[in-house]
Amino acid sequence: MAFTGAGISVESGIPPFRGPGGIWSIYDPEKFEKGYFKRHPEEVWPLLKKIFYDSFGRAKPNAAHLALAELEQADKLAGIVTQNIDSLHQAAGSQVVHEYHGSTRRMQCMQCRTYFDADAISLDTLPPRCPSCGGLLKPDFVFFGEGVASDVHYAATDLAKQSDVCLVIGTGGQVVPAGRIPYIVKNRGGVIIEINLSDTGYTYTTSDYFLEGKAGAMVSKLVRCVLG
Ligand SMILES: [Zn+2]
């Protein structure tokens, strides 16, 4: 399996959330707290549009996303658990992708709970309203103060329990509970191969191998080693 985070999408032009230049160094994370959003949708929606729809919409999968899709096609990868909400794994052709924190592709009405494909919702007038009941629409990714959907949590945990190797790519696992996924593999005797730009909380405690470098180059090389 692979467990991915923001670092795998940086080469696609998507800024990470944490660290210098990250989204949370520019925008106040409190505005992306669910309660604040519900009280001030007219303030938060223009930010959501700018960060998650205008820029993400133009992003394309990079060599790392494509290499993982190739690995799955060759039956060497059972699936991906990603913390990213950019859907670039699916754009690369990966089939089994558990989006631990949801995605920008769907929106949910806060009133009648119906889900909509984000492509079908116009963002010309903000905040966007539910086509059925006129309620407030929220992107279907996890806001601060919101829990992870239990179905995706169980699917991700099951995948980890069945995996003998976990590729940890572009994440230091600072966000829990997502960050615990590699430990499930490790605790059952599996091997952790970490690919990151610099060492993380996994490197000296959990990782069996640490490949230091950019995801695009490193994942491609690794996949070439496996598939020839
Ligand atoms: Zn509705």
CSV table of C-alpha atoms and ligand atoms in Angstrom, one decimal:
chain,number,residue,atom,x,y,z
A,1,MET,CA,0.0,0.0,0.0
A,2,ALA,CA,0.9,3.6,-0.2
A,3,PHE,CA,0.2,6.3,2.4
A,4,THR,CA,0.5,9.8,0.9
A,5,GLY,CA,0.4,13.4,2.0
A,6,ALA,CA,0.9,16.9,0.8
A,7,GLY,CA,4.5,16.3,-0.3
A,8,ILE,CA,3.5,14.1,-3.2
A,9,SER,CA,1.5,17.0,-4.7
A,10,VAL,CA,3.9,19.8,-4.3
A,11,GLU,CA,5.5,19.0,-7.7
A,12,SER,CA,2.0,19.4,-9.2
A,13,GLY,CA,2.0,23.0,-8.0
A,14,ILE,CA,-0.2,22.4,-4.9
A,15,PRO,CA,1.3,24.1,-1.8
A,16,PRO,CA,1.5,22.1,1.4
A,17,PHE,CA,-0.6,23.1,4.3
A,18,ARG,CA,2.1,23.2,6.9
A,19,GLY,CA,5.6,24.7,7.0
A,20,PRO,CA,7.0,27.9,5.4
A,21,GLY,CA,4.9,28.9,2.3
A,22,GLY,CA,2.2,26.5,3.4
A,23,ILE,CA,-1.5,27.3,3.1
A,24,TRP,CA,-1.7,27.8,6.9
A,25,SER,CA,1.1,30.4,6.9
A,26,ILE,CA,-1.0,32.5,4.5
A,27,TYR,CA,-4.5,31.9,5.7
A,28,ASP,CA,-5.9,31.7,9.2
A,29,PRO,CA,-6.8,28.0,9.8
A,30,GLU,CA,-9.6,29.1,12.2
A,31,LYS,CA,-11.6,30.2,9.2
A,32,PHE,CA,-11.7,26.6,8.1
A,33,GLU,CA,-13.3,25.4,11.3
A,34,LYS,CA,-16.7,24.0,10.7
A,35,GLY,CA,-18.6,26.3,13.2
A,36,TYR,CA,-16.9,29.4,11.8
A,37,PHE,CA,-17.7,28.3,8.2
A,38,LYS,CA,-21.4,27.8,9.1
A,39,ARG,CA,-21.6,31.2,10.7
A,40,HIS,CA,-19.6,33.1,8.1
A,41,PRO,CA,-20.0,31.3,4.7
A,42,GLU,CA,-19.9,34.6,2.8
A,43,GLU,CA,-16.4,35.2,4.2
A,44,VAL,CA,-15.0,31.7,3.9
A,45,TRP,CA,-16.4,30.6,0.6
A,46,PRO,CA,-14.2,33.0,-1.5
A,47,LEU,CA,-11.2,31.6,0.3
A,48,LEU,CA,-12.3,28.0,-0.4
A,49,LYS,CA,-12.8,28.9,-4.0
A,50,LYS,CA,-9.4,30.6,-4.4
A,51,ILE,CA,-7.4,27.9,-2.5
A,52,PHE,CA,-9.2,24.7,-3.4
A,53,TYR,CA,-11.1,25.2,-6.7
A,54,ASP,CA,-9.2,27.8,-8.8
A,55,SER,CA,-5.7,26.4,-8.2
A,56,PHE,CA,-6.4,22.7,-7.6
A,57,GLY,CA,-8.5,22.7,-10.7
A,58,ARG,CA,-5.5,23.4,-12.9
A,59,ALA,CA,-3.2,20.9,-11.2
A,60,LYS,CA,-2.1,17.7,-13.0
A,61,PRO,CA,-0.7,14.5,-11.6
A,62,ASN,CA,3.1,14.3,-11.5
A,63,ALA,CA,5.6,11.4,-12.0
A,64,ALA,CA,5.0,10.1,-8.4
A,65,HIS,CA,1.2,9.8,-8.9
A,66,LEU,CA,1.7,8.2,-12.3
A,67,ALA,CA,4.2,5.7,-11.0
A,68,LEU,CA,1.8,4.6,-8.2
A,69,ALA,CA,-0.9,4.1,-10.7
A,70,GLU,CA,1.5,1.9,-12.8
A,71,LEU,CA,2.4,-0.1,-9.7
A,72,GLU,CA,-1.3,-0.8,-9.0
A,73,GLN,CA,-1.9,-1.8,-12.7
A,74,ALA,CA,1.0,-4.3,-12.4
A,75,ASP,CA,-0.7,-5.8,-9.3
A,76,LYS,CA,2.0,-4.7,-6.9
A,77,LEU,CA,0.0,-2.1,-5.1
A,78,ALA,CA,-3.3,-3.0,-3.3
A,79,GLY,CA,-4.3,0.6,-2.8
A,80,ILE,CA,-3.6,4.1,-1.6
A,81,VAL,CA,-4.6,6.0,1.6
A,82,THR,CA,-4.2,9.6,0.9
A,83,GLN,CA,-4.5,12.6,3.2
A,84,ASN,CA,-4.8,14.9,0.1
A,85,ILE,CA,-8.1,16.3,-1.1
A,86,ASP,CA,-6.8,17.1,-4.6
A,87,SER,CA,-7.9,13.8,-6.3
A,88,LEU,CA,-4.6,13.7,-8.3
A,89,HIS,CA,-4.2,9.9,-7.6
A,90,GLN,CA,-7.5,9.3,-9.4
A,91,ALA,CA,-6.5,11.7,-12.2
A,92,ALA,CA,-3.3,9.6,-12.6
A,93,GLY,CA,-5.4,6.4,-13.0
A,94,SER,CA,-5.2,4.8,-9.6
A,95,GLN,CA,-8.3,2.8,-8.8
A,96,VAL,CA,-8.3,2.0,-5.1
A,97,VAL,CA,-7.9,5.4,-3.4
A,98,HIS,CA,-9.1,6.0,0.2
A,99,GLU,CA,-9.4,9.7,0.6
A,100,TYR,CA,-8.9,9.9,4.4
A,101,HIS,CA,-9.8,13.6,4.6
A,102,GLY,CA,-12.4,13.7,1.8
A,103,SER,CA,-12.0,15.6,-1.5
A,104,THR,CA,-12.9,18.8,-3.3
A,105,ARG,CA,-14.8,16.8,-5.9
A,106,ARG,CA,-18.0,16.5,-3.9
A,107,MET,CA,-20.0,19.0,-2.0
A,108,GLN,CA,-22.7,18.4,0.6
A,109,CYS,CA,-25.7,20.4,1.6
A,110,MET,CA,-25.6,21.3,5.2
A,111,GLN,CA,-29.4,21.3,5.4
A,112,CYS,CA,-30.7,18.2,3.4
A,113,ARG,CA,-27.4,16.4,3.5
A,114,THR,CA,-27.5,15.6,-0.3
A,115,TYR,CA,-24.1,15.2,-2.0
A,116,PHE,CA,-23.3,16.9,-5.3
A,117,ASP,CA,-20.5,16.6,-7.9
A,118,ALA,CA,-18.5,19.8,-7.5
A,119,ASP,CA,-18.3,20.2,-11.3
A,120,ALA,CA,-22.1,20.6,-11.4
A,121,ILE,CA,-22.1,23.5,-8.9
A,122,SER,CA,-21.4,27.0,-10.1
A,123,LEU,CA,-19.1,29.1,-8.0
A,124,ASP,CA,-20.0,32.3,-9.8
A,125,THR,CA,-22.2,33.4,-6.9
A,126,LEU,CA,-20.9,32.6,-3.4
A,127,PRO,CA,-21.7,31.0,-1.2
A,128,PRO,CA,-23.1,28.3,-3.5
A,129,ARG,CA,-26.6,27.0,-2.6
A,130,CYS,CA,-28.1,23.5,-2.7
A,131,PRO,CA,-30.0,23.0,-6.0
A,132,SER,CA,-32.7,21.0,-4.1
A,133,CYS,CA,-33.4,23.0,-1.0
A,134,GLY,CA,-31.3,26.2,-1.1
A,135,GLY,CA,-29.2,25.2,1.9
A,136,LEU,CA,-25.5,26.0,2.3
A,137,LEU,CA,-23.1,23.8,0.4
A,138,LYS,CA,-19.9,22.7,2.0
A,139,PRO,CA,-16.9,21.0,0.3
A,140,ASP,CA,-16.8,17.3,1.3
A,141,PHE,CA,-13.4,17.4,2.9
A,142,VAL,CA,-12.7,17.4,6.6
A,143,PHE,CA,-12.7,20.9,8.2
A,144,PHE,CA,-11.2,21.6,11.6
A,145,GLY,CA,-13.5,20.5,14.3
A,146,GLU,CA,-14.9,17.7,12.2
A,147,GLY,CA,-14.3,14.0,12.4
A,148,VAL,CA,-13.0,11.6,9.7
A,149,ALA,CA,-15.8,9.6,8.0
A,150,SER,CA,-16.0,6.2,9.6
A,151,ASP,CA,-16.4,4.3,6.3
A,152,VAL,CA,-13.1,5.6,4.9
A,153,HIS,CA,-11.3,5.1,8.3
A,154,TYR,CA,-12.3,1.4,8.3
A,155,ALA,CA,-11.4,1.0,4.6
A,156,ALA,CA,-8.0,2.5,5.2
A,157,THR,CA,-7.4,0.4,8.3
A,158,ASP,CA,-8.4,-2.8,6.5
A,159,LEU,CA,-6.0,-2.0,3.7
A,160,ALA,CA,-3.2,-1.4,6.2
A,161,LYS,CA,-3.9,-4.7,7.9
A,162,GLN,CA,-3.6,-6.6,4.7
A,163,SER,CA,-0.4,-4.9,3.5
A,164,ASP,CA,3.1,-6.2,4.0
A,165,VAL,CA,4.8,-3.0,2.7
A,166,CYS,CA,3.8,0.6,3.2
A,167,LEU,CA,5.3,3.3,1.1
A,168,VAL,CA,5.1,6.5,3.1
A,169,ILE,CA,5.3,9.4,0.6
A,170,GLY,CA,5.3,13.1,1.2
A,171,THR,CA,4.1,13.1,4.8
A,172,GLY,CA,5.5,13.1,8.3
A,173,GLY,CA,2.2,11.8,9.8
A,174,GLN,CA,1.7,14.9,12.1
A,175,VAL,CA,-2.1,14.7,11.5
A,176,VAL,CA,-3.8,12.0,13.6
A,177,PRO,CA,-5.6,9.7,13.2
A,178,ALA,CA,-4.4,9.5,9.6
A,179,GLY,CA,-0.7,9.5,10.7
A,180,ARG,CA,-1.2,6.2,12.5
A,181,ILE,CA,-1.9,4.2,9.3
A,182,PRO,CA,1.8,3.2,8.7
A,183,TYR,CA,2.1,2.0,12.3
A,184,ILE,CA,-0.7,-0.6,11.6
A,185,VAL,CA,1.5,-2.1,8.9
A,186,LYS,CA,4.6,-1.9,11.0
A,187,ASN,CA,3.0,-3.5,14.1
A,188,ARG,CA,2.0,-6.5,12.0
A,189,GLY,CA,5.5,-7.1,10.9
A,190,GLY,CA,5.4,-5.1,7.7
A,191,VAL,CA,8.1,-3.0,6.1
A,192,ILE,CA,8.0,0.8,5.9
A,193,ILE,CA,9.7,2.6,3.0
A,194,GLU,CA,9.6,6.3,3.5
A,195,ILE,CA,10.1,8.9,0.8
A,196,ASN,CA,10.4,12.4,2.0
A,197,LEU,CA,12.4,15.6,1.4
A,198,SER,CA,13.8,15.5,4.9
A,199,ASP,CA,13.5,13.3,8.0
A,200,THR,CA,10.2,13.1,9.9
A,201,GLY,CA,8.7,11.6,13.0
A,202,TYR,CA,8.7,8.3,11.1
A,203,THR,CA,12.3,8.2,10.0
A,204,TYR,CA,14.1,7.0,13.1
A,205,THR,CA,11.3,5.2,14.8
A,206,THR,CA,9.3,3.4,12.2
A,207,SER,CA,10.8,3.6,8.7
A,208,ASP,CA,12.9,0.6,7.6
A,209,TYR,CA,14.2,2.5,4.6
A,210,PHE,CA,14.4,6.2,4.1
A,211,LEU,CA,14.7,7.5,0.6
A,212,GLU,CA,15.5,11.2,0.8
A,213,GLY,CA,14.4,13.3,-2.1
A,214,LYS,CA,11.6,14.6,-4.2
A,215,ALA,CA,8.6,12.3,-4.6
A,216,GLY,CA,8.5,12.5,-8.4
A,217,ALA,CA,12.1,11.2,-8.9
A,218,MET,CA,12.2,8.8,-5.9
A,219,VAL,CA,8.9,7.0,-6.5
A,220,SER,CA,9.6,6.7,-10.2
A,221,LYS,CA,13.0,5.1,-9.5
A,222,LEU,CA,11.5,2.8,-6.9
A,223,VAL,CA,8.8,1.6,-9.3
A,224,ARG,CA,11.4,1.1,-12.0
A,225,CYS,CA,13.3,-1.2,-9.6
A,226,VAL,CA,10.2,-3.2,-8.9
A,227,LEU,CA,8.8,-3.4,-12.4
A,228,GLY,CA,12.0,-3.2,-14.4
B,1,ZN,ZN,-30.2,20.8,0.3
